[in-house]
Short mmCIF file of C-alpha atoms in Angstrom, two decimals:
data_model
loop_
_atom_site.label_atom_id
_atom_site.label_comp_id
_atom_site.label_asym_id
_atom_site.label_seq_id
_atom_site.Cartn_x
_atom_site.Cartn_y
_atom_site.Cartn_z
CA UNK W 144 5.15 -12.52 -2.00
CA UNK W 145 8.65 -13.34 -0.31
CA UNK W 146 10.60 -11.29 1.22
CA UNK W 147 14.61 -11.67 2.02
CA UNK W 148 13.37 -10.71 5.60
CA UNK W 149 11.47 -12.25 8.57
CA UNK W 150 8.35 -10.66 10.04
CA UNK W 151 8.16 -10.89 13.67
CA UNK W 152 4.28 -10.35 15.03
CA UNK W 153 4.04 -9.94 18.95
CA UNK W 154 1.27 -10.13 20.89
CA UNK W 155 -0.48 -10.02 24.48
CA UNK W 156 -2.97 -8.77 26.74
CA UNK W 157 -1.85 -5.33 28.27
CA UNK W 158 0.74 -6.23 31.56
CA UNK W 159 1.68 -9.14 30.01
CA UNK W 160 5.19 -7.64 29.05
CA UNK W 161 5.40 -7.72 25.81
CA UNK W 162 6.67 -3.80 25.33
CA UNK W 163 9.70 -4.99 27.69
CA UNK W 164 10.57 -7.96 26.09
CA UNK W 165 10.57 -6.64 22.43
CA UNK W 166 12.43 -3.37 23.72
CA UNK W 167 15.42 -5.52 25.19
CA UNK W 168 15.18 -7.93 22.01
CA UNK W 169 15.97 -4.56 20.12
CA UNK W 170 19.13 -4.01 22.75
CA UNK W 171 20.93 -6.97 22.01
CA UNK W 172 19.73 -7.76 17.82
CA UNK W 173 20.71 -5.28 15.89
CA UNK W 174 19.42 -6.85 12.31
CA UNK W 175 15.91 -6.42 13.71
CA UNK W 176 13.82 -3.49 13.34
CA UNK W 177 10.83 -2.22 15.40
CA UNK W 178 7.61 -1.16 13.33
CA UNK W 179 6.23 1.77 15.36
CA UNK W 180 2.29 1.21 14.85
CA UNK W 181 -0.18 4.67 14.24
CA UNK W 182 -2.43 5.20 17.50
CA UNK W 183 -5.32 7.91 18.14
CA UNK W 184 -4.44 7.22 22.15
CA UNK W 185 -2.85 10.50 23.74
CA UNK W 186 0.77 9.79 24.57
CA UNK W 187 1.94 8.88 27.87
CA UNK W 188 4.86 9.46 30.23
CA UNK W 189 8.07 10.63 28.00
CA UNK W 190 6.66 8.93 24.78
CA UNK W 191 7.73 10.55 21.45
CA UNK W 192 6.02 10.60 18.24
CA UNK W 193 7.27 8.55 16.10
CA UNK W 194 9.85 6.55 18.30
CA UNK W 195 6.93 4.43 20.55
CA UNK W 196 3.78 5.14 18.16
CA UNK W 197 2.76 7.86 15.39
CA UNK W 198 0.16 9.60 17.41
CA UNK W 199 -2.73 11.13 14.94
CA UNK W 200 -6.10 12.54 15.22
CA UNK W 201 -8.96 10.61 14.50
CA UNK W 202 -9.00 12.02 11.37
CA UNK W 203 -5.60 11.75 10.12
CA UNK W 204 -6.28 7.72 11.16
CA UNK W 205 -9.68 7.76 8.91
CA UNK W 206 -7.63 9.05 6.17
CA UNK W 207 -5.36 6.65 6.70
CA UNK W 208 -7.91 3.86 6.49
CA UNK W 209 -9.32 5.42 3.40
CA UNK W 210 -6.63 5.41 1.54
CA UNK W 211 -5.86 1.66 2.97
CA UNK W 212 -2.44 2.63 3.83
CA UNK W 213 -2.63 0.26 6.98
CA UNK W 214 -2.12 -3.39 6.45
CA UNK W 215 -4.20 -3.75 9.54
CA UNK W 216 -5.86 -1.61 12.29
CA UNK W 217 -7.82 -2.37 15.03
CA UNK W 218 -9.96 -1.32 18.04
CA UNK W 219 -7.95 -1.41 21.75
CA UNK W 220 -8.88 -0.50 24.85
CA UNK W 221 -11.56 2.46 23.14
CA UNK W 222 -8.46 3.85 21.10
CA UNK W 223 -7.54 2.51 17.23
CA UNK W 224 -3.84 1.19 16.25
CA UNK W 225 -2.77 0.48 12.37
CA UNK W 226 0.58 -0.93 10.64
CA UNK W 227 1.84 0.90 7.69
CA UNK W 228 1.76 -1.55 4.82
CA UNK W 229 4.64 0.39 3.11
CA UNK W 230 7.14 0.67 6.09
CA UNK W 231 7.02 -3.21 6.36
CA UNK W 232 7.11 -3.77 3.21
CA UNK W 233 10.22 -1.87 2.32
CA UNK W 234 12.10 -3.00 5.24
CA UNK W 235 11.91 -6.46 4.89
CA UNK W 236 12.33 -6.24 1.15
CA UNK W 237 15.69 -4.71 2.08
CA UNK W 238 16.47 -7.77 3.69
CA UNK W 239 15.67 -6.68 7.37
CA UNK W 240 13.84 -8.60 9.74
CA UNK W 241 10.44 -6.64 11.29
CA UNK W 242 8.86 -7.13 14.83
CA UNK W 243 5.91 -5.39 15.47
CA UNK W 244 3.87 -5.52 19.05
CA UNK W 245 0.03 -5.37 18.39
CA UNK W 246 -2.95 -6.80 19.69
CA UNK W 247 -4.23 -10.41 18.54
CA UNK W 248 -7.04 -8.87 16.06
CA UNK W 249 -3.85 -7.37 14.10
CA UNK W 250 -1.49 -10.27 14.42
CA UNK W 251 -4.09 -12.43 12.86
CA UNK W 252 -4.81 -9.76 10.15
CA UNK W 253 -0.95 -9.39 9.38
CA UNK W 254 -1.00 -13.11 9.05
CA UNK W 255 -3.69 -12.93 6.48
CA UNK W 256 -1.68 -10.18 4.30
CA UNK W 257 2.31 -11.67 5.15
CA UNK W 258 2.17 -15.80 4.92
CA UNK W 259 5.58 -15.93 6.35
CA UNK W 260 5.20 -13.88 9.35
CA UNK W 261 5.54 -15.66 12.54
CA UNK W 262 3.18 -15.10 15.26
CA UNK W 263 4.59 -14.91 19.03
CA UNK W 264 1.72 -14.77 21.89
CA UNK W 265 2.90 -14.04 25.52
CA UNK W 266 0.95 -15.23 28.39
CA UNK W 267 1.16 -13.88 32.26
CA UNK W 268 2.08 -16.63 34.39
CA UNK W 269 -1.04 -16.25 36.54
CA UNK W 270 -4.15 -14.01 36.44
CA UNK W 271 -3.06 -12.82 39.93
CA UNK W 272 0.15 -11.56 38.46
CA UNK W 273 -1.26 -9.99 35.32
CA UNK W 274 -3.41 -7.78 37.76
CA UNK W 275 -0.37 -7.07 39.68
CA UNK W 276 1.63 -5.71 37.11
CA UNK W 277 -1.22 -3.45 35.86
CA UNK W 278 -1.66 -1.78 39.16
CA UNK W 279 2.43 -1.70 39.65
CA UNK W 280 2.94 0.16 36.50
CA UNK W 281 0.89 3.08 37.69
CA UNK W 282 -0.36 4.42 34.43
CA UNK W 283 -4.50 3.24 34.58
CA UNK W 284 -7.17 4.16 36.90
CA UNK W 285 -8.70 1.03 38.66
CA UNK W 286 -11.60 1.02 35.80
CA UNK W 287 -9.26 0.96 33.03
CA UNK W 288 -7.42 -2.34 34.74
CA UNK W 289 -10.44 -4.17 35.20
CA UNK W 290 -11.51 -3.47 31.65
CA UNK W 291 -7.62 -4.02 30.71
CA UNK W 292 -8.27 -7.61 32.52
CA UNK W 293 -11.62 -7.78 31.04
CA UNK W 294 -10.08 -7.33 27.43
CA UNK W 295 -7.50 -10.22 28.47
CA UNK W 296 -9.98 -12.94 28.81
CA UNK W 297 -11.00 -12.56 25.10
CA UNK W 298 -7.43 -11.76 24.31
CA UNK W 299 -5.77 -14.76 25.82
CA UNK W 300 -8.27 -17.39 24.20
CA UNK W 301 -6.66 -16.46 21.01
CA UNK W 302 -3.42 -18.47 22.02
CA UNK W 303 -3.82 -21.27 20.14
CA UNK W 304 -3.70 -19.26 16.70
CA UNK W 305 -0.07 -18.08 17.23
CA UNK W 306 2.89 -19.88 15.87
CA UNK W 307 4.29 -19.58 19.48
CA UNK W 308 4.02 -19.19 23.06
CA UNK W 309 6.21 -17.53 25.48
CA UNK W 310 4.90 -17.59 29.53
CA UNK W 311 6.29 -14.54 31.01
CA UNK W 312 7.18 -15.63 34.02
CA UNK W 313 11.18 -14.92 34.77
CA UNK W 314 11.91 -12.02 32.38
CA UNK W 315 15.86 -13.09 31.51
CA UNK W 316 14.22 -16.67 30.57
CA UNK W 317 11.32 -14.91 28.39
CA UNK W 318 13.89 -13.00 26.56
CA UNK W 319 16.09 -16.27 25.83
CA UNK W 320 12.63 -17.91 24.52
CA UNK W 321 12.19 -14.69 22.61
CA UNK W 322 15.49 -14.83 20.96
CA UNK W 323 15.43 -18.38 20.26
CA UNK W 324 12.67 -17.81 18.14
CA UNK W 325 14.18 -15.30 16.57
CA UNK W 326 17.66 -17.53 15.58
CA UNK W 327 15.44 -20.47 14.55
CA UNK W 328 13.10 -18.32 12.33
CA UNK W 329 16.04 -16.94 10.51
CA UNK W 330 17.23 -20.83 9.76
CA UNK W 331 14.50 -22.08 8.73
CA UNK W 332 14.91 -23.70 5.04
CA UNK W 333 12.37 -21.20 3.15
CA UNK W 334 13.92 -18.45 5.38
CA UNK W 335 17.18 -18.99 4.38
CA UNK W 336 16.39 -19.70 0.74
CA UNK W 337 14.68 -15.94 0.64
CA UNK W 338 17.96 -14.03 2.55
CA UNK W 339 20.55 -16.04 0.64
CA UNK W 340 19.54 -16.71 -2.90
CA UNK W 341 22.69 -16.19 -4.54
CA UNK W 342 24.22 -19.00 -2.53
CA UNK W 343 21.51 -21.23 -2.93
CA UNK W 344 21.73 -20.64 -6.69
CA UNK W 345 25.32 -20.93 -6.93
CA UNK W 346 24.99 -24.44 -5.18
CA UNK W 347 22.39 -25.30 -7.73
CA UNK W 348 19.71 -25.99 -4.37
CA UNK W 349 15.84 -24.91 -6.21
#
């Protein structure tokens, strides 16, 4: 089904710096919208329900999944993450564009479910720099990085089945690549058909 807006699907392996980038996207875009994801993981540091994830109880997420109210969920790191199919949904049929920050295994899902969304992977510039933000950001014990940099081997071989690429490397540069994306997406023939029928109509363009 089309929608007037533009689904934005971000992913990479944990350090990476994906949280960062789509948080200053948000700063300077106001037309697009965060989707906060559902998450059995205990919150961290001055996270709020409902503003970084909806935190629930394993229950409340197998509900969820019985009910198929997610439009996908996955396994991460020993903890489960889902989309709300009905929060997307109503946001980009309002005409607003969507980003959402998952893993690969839901990116790839969302594809499956959304034709049009666009798929961003971003890659660490170096394995010795991934590791180096994960012990700089002082929130894992050193078994949960090495599993964390485990998890990105698997992770970052899925690459090659996102629409694009963004290396993290200088942060201002990342964001431009980001937001260039963004712009083009939003000019793209079949998305500008969907956000601005009437004018396509009134020019008589099918």
């Amino acid at each position: 089904m089309d929608y007037p807006g533009n689904l934005f699907v971000v992913a990479a392996p944990s350090g990476a710096g994906k949280s960062s980038l789509v948080k200053a996207l948000l700063e300077v875009d106001s037309h697009v919208r965060l989707s906060v994801s559902h998450t059995t993981r205990p919150s961290r540091g001055q996270e709020k329900h409902g503003r970084e994830y909806f935190f629930a109880s394993e229950s409340e997420f197998d509900a969820m999944v019985e009910a198929r109210a997610f439009v996908e969920w996955a396994h991460v790191h020993g903890r489960r993450y889902g989309t709300s199919r009905r929060a997307i949904e109503e946001r980009i049929a309002q005409g607003a564009d969507v980003i959402l920050e998952i893993d690969y295994q839901g990116a790839l899902q969302i594809r499956e479910y959304f034709s049009n969304a666009v798929l961003i992977f971003i890659l660490p510039p170096s394995w010795e720099e991934l590791r180096s933000r994960l012990e700089r950001r002082g929130e894992d014990a050193a078994d949960v990085i090495e599993l964390r940099l485990r998890n990105a081997e698997v992770e970052l071989a899925q690459a090659s089945k996102f629409d694009f690429v963004i290396i993290n490397e200088l942060f201002d540069r990342a964001l431009f690549d980001l937001k260039a994306i963004v712009h083009a997406q939003r000019l793209r023939y079949a998305a500008q058909r969907r956000a601005r029928a009437d004018t396509f109509r009134s020019l008589h363009i099918a």
